[in-house]
Structures are given as C-alpha cells and as structure tokens.
Short mmCIF file of C-alpha atoms in Angstrom, two decimals:
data_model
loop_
_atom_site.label_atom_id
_atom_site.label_comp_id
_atom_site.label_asym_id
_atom_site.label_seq_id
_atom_site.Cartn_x
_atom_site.Cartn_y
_atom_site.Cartn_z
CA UNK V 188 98.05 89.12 119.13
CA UNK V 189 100.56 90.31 121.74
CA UNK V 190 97.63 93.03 123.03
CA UNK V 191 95.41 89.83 123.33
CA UNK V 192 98.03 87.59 125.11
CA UNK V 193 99.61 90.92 127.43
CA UNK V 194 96.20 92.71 128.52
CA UNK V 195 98.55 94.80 130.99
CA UNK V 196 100.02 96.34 127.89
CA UNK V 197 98.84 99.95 127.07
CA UNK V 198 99.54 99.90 123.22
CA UNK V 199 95.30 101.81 122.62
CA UNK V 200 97.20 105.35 122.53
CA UNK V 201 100.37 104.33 121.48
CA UNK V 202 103.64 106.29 120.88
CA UNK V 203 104.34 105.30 118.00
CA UNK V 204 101.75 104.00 116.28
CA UNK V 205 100.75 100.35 116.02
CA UNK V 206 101.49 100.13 112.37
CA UNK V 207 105.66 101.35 113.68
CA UNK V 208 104.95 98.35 116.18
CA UNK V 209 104.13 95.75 114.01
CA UNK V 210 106.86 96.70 111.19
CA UNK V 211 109.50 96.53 114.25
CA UNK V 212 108.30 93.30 115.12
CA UNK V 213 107.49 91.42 112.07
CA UNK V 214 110.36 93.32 110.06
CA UNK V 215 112.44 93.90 112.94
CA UNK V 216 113.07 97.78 110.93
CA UNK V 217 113.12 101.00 113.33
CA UNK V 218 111.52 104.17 111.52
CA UNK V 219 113.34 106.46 113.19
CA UNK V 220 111.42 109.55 111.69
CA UNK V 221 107.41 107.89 112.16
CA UNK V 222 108.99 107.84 115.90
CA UNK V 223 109.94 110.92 116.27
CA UNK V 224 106.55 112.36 114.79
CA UNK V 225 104.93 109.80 116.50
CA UNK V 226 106.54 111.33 120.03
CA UNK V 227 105.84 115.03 119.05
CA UNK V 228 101.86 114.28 118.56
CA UNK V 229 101.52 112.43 121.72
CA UNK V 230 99.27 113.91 124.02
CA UNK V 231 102.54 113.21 126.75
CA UNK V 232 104.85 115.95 124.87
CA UNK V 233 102.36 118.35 123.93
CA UNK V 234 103.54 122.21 124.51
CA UNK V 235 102.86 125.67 122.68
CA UNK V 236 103.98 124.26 119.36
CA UNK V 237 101.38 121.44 118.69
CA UNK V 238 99.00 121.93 116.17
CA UNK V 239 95.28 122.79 117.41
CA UNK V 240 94.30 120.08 115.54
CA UNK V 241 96.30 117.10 117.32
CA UNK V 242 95.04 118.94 120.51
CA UNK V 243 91.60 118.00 119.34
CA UNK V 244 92.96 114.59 118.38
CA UNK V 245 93.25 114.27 121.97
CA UNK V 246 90.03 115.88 122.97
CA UNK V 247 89.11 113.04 125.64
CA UNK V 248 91.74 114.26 127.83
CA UNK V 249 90.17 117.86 127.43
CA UNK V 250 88.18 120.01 129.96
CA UNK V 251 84.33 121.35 128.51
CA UNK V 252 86.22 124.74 128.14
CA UNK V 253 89.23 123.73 126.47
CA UNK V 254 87.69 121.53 124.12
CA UNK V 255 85.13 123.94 122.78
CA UNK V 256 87.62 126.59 122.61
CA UNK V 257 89.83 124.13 120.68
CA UNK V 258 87.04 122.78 118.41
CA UNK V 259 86.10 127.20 117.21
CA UNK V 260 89.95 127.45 116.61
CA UNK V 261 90.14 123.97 114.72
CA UNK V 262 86.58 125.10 112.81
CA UNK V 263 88.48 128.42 111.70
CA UNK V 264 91.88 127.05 110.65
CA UNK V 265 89.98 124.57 108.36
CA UNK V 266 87.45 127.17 107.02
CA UNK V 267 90.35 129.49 106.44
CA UNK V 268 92.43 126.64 104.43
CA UNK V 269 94.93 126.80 106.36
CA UNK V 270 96.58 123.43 105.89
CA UNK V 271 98.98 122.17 102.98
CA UNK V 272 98.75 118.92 103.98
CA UNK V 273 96.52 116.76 102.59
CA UNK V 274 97.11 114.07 105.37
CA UNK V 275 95.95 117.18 107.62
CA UNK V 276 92.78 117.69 105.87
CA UNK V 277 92.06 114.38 106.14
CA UNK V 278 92.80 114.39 110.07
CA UNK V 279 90.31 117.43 110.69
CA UNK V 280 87.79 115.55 108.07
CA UNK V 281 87.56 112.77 109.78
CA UNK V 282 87.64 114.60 113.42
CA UNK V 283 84.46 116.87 112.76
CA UNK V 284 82.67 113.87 111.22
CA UNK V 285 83.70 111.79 114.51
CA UNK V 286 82.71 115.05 116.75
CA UNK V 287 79.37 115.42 114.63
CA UNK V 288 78.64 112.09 114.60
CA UNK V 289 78.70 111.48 118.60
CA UNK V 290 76.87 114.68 119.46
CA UNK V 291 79.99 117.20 120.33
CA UNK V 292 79.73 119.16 117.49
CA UNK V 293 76.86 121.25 116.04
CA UNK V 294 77.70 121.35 112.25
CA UNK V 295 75.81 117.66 110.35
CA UNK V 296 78.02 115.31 108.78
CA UNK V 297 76.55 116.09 105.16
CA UNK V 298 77.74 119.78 105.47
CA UNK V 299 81.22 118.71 106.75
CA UNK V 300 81.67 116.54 104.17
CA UNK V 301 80.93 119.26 101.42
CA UNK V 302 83.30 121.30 103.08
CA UNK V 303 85.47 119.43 102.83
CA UNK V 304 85.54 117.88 99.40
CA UNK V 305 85.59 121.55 98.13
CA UNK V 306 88.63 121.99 100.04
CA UNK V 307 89.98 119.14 98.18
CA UNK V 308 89.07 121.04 94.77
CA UNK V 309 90.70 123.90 95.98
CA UNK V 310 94.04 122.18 97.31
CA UNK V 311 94.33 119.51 94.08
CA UNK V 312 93.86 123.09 92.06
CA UNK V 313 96.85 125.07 93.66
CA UNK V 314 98.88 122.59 94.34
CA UNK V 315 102.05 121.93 92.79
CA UNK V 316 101.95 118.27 90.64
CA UNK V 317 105.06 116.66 92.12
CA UNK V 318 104.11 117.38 95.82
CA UNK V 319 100.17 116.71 94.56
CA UNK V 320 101.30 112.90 93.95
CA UNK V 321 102.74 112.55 96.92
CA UNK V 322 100.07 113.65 99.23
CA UNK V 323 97.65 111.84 97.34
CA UNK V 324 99.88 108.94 97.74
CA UNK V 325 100.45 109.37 101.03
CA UNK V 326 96.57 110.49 101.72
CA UNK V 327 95.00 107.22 100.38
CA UNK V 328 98.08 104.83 102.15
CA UNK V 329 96.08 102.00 103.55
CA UNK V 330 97.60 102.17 107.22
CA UNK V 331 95.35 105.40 107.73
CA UNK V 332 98.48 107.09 110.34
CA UNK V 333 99.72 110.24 110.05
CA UNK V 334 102.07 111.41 113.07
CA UNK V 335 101.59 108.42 114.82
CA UNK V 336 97.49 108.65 114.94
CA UNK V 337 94.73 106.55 113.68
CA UNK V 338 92.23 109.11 111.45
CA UNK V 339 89.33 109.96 113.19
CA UNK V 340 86.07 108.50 112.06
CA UNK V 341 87.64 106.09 109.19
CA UNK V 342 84.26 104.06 110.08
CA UNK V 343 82.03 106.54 108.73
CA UNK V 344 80.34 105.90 105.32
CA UNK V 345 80.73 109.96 105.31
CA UNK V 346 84.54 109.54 105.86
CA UNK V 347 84.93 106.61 102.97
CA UNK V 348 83.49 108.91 100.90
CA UNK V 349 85.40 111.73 101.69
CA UNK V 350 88.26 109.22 100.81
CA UNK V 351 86.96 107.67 97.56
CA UNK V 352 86.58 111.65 96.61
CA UNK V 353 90.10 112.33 96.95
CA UNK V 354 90.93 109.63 94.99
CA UNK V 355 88.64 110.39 91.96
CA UNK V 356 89.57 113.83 91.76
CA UNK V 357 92.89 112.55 91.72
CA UNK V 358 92.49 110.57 88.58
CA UNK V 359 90.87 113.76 86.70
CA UNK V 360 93.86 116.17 87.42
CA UNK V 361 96.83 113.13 86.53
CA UNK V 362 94.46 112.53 83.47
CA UNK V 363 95.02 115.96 82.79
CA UNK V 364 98.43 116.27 83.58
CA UNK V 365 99.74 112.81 82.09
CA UNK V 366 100.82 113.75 78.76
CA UNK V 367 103.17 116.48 80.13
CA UNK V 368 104.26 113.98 83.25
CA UNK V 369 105.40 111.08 80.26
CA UNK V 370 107.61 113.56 78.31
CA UNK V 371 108.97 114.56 82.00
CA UNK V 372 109.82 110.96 82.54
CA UNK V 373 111.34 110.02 79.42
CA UNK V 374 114.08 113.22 79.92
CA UNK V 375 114.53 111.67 83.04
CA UNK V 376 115.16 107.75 81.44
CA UNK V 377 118.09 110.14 79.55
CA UNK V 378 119.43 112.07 82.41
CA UNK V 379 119.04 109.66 85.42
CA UNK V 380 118.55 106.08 85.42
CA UNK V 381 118.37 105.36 88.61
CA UNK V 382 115.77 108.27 89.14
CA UNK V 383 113.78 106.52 86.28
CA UNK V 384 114.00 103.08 88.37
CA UNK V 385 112.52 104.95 91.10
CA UNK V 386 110.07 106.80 89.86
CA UNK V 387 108.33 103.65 87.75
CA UNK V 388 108.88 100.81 90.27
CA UNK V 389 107.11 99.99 93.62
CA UNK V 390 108.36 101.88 96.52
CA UNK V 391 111.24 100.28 98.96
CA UNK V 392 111.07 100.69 102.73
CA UNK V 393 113.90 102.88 102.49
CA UNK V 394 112.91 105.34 100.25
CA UNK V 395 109.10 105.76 100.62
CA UNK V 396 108.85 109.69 99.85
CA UNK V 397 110.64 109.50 96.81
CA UNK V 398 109.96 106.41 94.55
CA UNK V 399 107.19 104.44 93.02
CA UNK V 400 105.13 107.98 92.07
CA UNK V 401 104.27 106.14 88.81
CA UNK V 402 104.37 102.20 90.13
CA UNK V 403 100.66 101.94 89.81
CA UNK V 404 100.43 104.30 87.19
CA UNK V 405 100.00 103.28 83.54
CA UNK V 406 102.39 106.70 82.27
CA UNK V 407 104.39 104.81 79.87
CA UNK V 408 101.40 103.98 76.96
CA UNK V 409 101.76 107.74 76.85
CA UNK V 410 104.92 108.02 75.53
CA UNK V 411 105.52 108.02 72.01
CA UNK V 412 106.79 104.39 71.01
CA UNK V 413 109.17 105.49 68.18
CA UNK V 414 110.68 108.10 70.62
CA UNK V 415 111.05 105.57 73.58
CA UNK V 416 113.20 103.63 71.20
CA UNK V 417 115.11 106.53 69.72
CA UNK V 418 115.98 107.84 73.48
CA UNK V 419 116.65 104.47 74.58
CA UNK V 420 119.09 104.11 71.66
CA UNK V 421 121.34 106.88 72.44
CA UNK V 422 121.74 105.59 76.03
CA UNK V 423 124.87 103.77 76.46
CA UNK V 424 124.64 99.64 76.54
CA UNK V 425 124.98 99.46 80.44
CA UNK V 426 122.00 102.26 80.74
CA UNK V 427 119.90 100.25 78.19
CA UNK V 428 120.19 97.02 80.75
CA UNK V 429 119.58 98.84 83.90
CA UNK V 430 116.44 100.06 81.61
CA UNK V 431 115.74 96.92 80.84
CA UNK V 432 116.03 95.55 84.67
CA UNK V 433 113.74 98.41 85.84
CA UNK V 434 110.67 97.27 83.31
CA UNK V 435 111.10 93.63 85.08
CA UNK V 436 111.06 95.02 88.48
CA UNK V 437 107.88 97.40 87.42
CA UNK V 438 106.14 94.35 86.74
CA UNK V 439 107.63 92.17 89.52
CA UNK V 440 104.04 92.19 91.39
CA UNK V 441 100.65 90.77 90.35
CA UNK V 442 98.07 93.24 92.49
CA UNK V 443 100.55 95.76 90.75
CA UNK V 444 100.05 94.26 87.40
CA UNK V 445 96.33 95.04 87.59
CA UNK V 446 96.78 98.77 86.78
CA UNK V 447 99.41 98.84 84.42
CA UNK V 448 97.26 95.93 82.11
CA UNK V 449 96.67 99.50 79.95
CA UNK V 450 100.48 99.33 79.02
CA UNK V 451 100.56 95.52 77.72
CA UNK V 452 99.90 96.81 73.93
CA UNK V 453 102.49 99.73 74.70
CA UNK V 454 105.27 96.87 75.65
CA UNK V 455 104.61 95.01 72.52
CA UNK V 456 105.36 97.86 70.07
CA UNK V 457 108.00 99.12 71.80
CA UNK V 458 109.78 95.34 71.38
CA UNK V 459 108.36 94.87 67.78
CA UNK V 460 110.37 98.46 67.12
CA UNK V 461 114.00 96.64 69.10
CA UNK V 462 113.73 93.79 67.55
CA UNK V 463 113.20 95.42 64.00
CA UNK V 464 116.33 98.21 64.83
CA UNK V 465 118.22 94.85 66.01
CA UNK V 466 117.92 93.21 62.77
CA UNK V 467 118.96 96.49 60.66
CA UNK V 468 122.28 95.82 63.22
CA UNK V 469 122.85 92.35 62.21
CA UNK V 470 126.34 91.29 63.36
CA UNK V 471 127.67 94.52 65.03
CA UNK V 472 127.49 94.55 68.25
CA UNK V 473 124.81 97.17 69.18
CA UNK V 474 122.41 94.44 67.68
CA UNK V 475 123.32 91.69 69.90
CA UNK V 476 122.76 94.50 73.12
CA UNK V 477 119.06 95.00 71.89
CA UNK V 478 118.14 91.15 71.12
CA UNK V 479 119.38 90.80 74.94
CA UNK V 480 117.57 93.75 76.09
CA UNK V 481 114.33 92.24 74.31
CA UNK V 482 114.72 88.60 75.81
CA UNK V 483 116.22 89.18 79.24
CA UNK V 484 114.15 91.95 80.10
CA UNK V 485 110.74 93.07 77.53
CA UNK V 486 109.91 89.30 76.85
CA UNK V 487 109.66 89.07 80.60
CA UNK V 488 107.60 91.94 81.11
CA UNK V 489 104.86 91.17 78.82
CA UNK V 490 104.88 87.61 80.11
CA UNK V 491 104.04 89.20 83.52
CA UNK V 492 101.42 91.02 82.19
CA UNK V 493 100.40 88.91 80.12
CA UNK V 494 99.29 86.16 82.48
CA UNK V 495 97.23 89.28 84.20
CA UNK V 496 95.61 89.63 81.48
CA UNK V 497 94.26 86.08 80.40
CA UNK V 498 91.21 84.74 82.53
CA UNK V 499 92.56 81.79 84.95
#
C-alpha cells in the first residue's frame, strides 16, 4: 500500500527486505540480524567477500563479461556441492531456472531441475538431523527471503517443484528418523522443560532458530503412552503443570491443529492412563496434581483437536 500511495519510494531492491518492512510497520519489531544480512547482500556493500552467488543475484547491474564469468563460477560451485545451506541451494535453483528461462543461460530448465533435486538427496543424506530440520524449516518458510532477497524464479512451475521436492523428501528421512527423534524428546520433557515447550510449540518472534522444530509435527503418537506417563510421573508437580501448559499452547492454533489430528487418539490414552494412576492416589495429594493436570490442561487439548477433527 505505501509503494502504491509513495511511487517516489524505491522499496523494488530493498535493503532489507520487504517482508523486514512490513513486520516493522505492522509489528513495529526491528530484526536487527535480517538487517544486517540484508545490508551485507546488497548490491551497495558488495566487496571481495560476497558470495558469487549474490553477485549473480544482482546480475542486472553486471557487464556481458562479468556476468558470464560469474554465471561458470556460480555453475561450478553448485556442481561441486559446495553449499551447506539449503536456503543457498534454493537461491542458485531458482537463479539458473530464472537465467534459463529468459535466454541467459544455456543449460534447459528440466536438466537444472534434476540437478538439483539430486543435490537435495545428497545434502538431506549427509546432513546432520537437528540442523536438517532447520533448513528444511527455514527452506520451505513462506516469505521466500534469505539475506534480504526474494528467490529467483519462485514463478516457475520448475521452481514449485523443486520446492514441493524438498519437502517430500523431507517427510521420508523424519519418517525415518521419528522413532529415534520421540525417545530424544521425551529425555528432554525430563531434563528441560522449557526446552520441551520449545521444541513442541509454534515458534515466537523471538526465538525463531530454536523452537517449534516439532510444532507441526505429529512426534508425540510415537512415544510410548505407558512411558509418557511413567516419565511424567517422576517430574516434580510444578514440571507436570508447565507440561501440562505446553500441550495447551501446542494446540493453541487451528491451521496448526490440522497436522497434529494424527495425535488426537495418542492424547486420549495418555489421559485414560492419568486419570486411572489418579484414582490408585485417591486422597493423597499426588492424585489431586494429576486430576488437575487432566482437566486444566489434556481435557483442553483434545477439545482443540477435537473440534478439528469433526466436519463443521
């Protein structure tokens, strides 16, 4: 709206990006770290350090010499595998599509794009699980900016499928690895509750790198039901609550709800087993704590998911 009403305005090559814009206006909040990346991958504070392929980023700016010299040295790097990042592979994806696509670049779309999704094999197969879920996170966020710069060629049916690639290989290596990633989480229910609240809840403005890995992940209908309860019995009463609190909060949002629907059945057990330990605790104490825990906080979570479930 404000490029519509302020014509004058340069915001088309922004530093930062137009997603920092609109958070600092609508939100009024100042990411001080997309700003600086945004700033270093400007084509205004380039020097010896900036990637080849952000130079290419900026290949309208370029001379017919520079730009194919560029474009062999971008070509190599990628064919090379060169880049841990999977927000970088996507970049030079979508770049060489773009280039193909408009003429500047002699390589077809269809052989770029098998390139590339074999580099995705490859990287999803070496890479190490934590940092995997995190670049895939970050690799399939919906704002499509990295470093302050729109991906290349998102228009492409060639590029969406690139994309939609990503994400199914994705699901076959956390299929894989799920069983191993539950047990994981469970120690870390034990150890760290507030790491726990993290890791299964949807991701704050403040903390975006490190929680919500498992927010739209069903992980919990993979962990043993009888051994939820017997962990979350040996947690003290004030850990049990904050448990408790962090199941409400996991289901706190319906387009969220959607993709846990797997753990509704999961829930139920898991409050069928409280209510039945509660009962063998009849008048001590302990049994009050897990009748609360099951009506302030389970009862609440099924109803959430729950309503997801039934047709309107």
């Amino acid at each position: 709206k404000m490029l519509r009403r302020y014509p004058n305005l340069n915001l088309h090559e922004p530093f930062p990006s137009k997603v920092w814009w609109q958070t600092f206006f609508d939100k009024g909040i100042i990411d001080t770290e997309e700003l600086e990346q945004s700033l270093s991958s400007s084509k205004y504070f380039q020097d010896e350090n900036t990637p080849n392929w952000i130079r290419l980023w900026h290949f309208y700016d370029l001379t017919d010499d520079d730009f194919s010299d560029l474009l062999k040295k971008v070509e190599l790097e990628y064919c090379d595998r060169r880049f841990s990042d999977i927000r970088e592979i996507k970049h030079i994806t979508g770049i060489l599509l773009n280039l193909s696509d408009i003429g500047l670049y002699s390589r077809n779309k269809a052989k770029i794009l098998e390139n590339s999704k074999c580099y995705i094999d490859q990287f999803i197969k070496e890479a190490q699980p934590e940092k995997l879920r995190q670049d895939i996170a970050w690799a399939l966020d919906p704002f499509s900016v990295y470093l302050g710069l729109a991906f290349s060629g998102s228009s492409l049916p060639e590029f969406k499928e690139f994309v939609d690639y990503i994400q199914e290989a994705y699901k076959l290596e956390r299929l894989k690895s799920m069983p191993n990633d539950a047990q994981n989480l469970l120690a870390t229910m034990q150890s760290d509750i507030w790491k726990f609240y993290e890791m299964i809840c949807p991701r704050s403005l403040k903390n975006q790198n490190v929680s919500g890995i498992y927010c739209e992940i069903p992980i919990l209908k993979h962990i043993d039901q009888a051994d939820f309860v017997e962990k979350l019995l040996l947690m003290n009463p004030k850990h049990q609550q904050l448990l408790g609190y962090a199941l409400t909060k996991r289901y706190e949002l319906d387009w969220v709800n959607e993709k846990l629907l797997e753990e509704l059945d999961w829930l139920k057990s898991v409050k069928a087993l409280l209510l039945k330990e509660a009962d063998n605790r009849k008048g001590k104490l302990s049994g009050y704590h897990l009748n609360l825990l099951v009506g302030k906080y389970f009862d609440k979570a099924i109803e959430k998911l729950e309503a997801k479930h039934s047709p309107a």
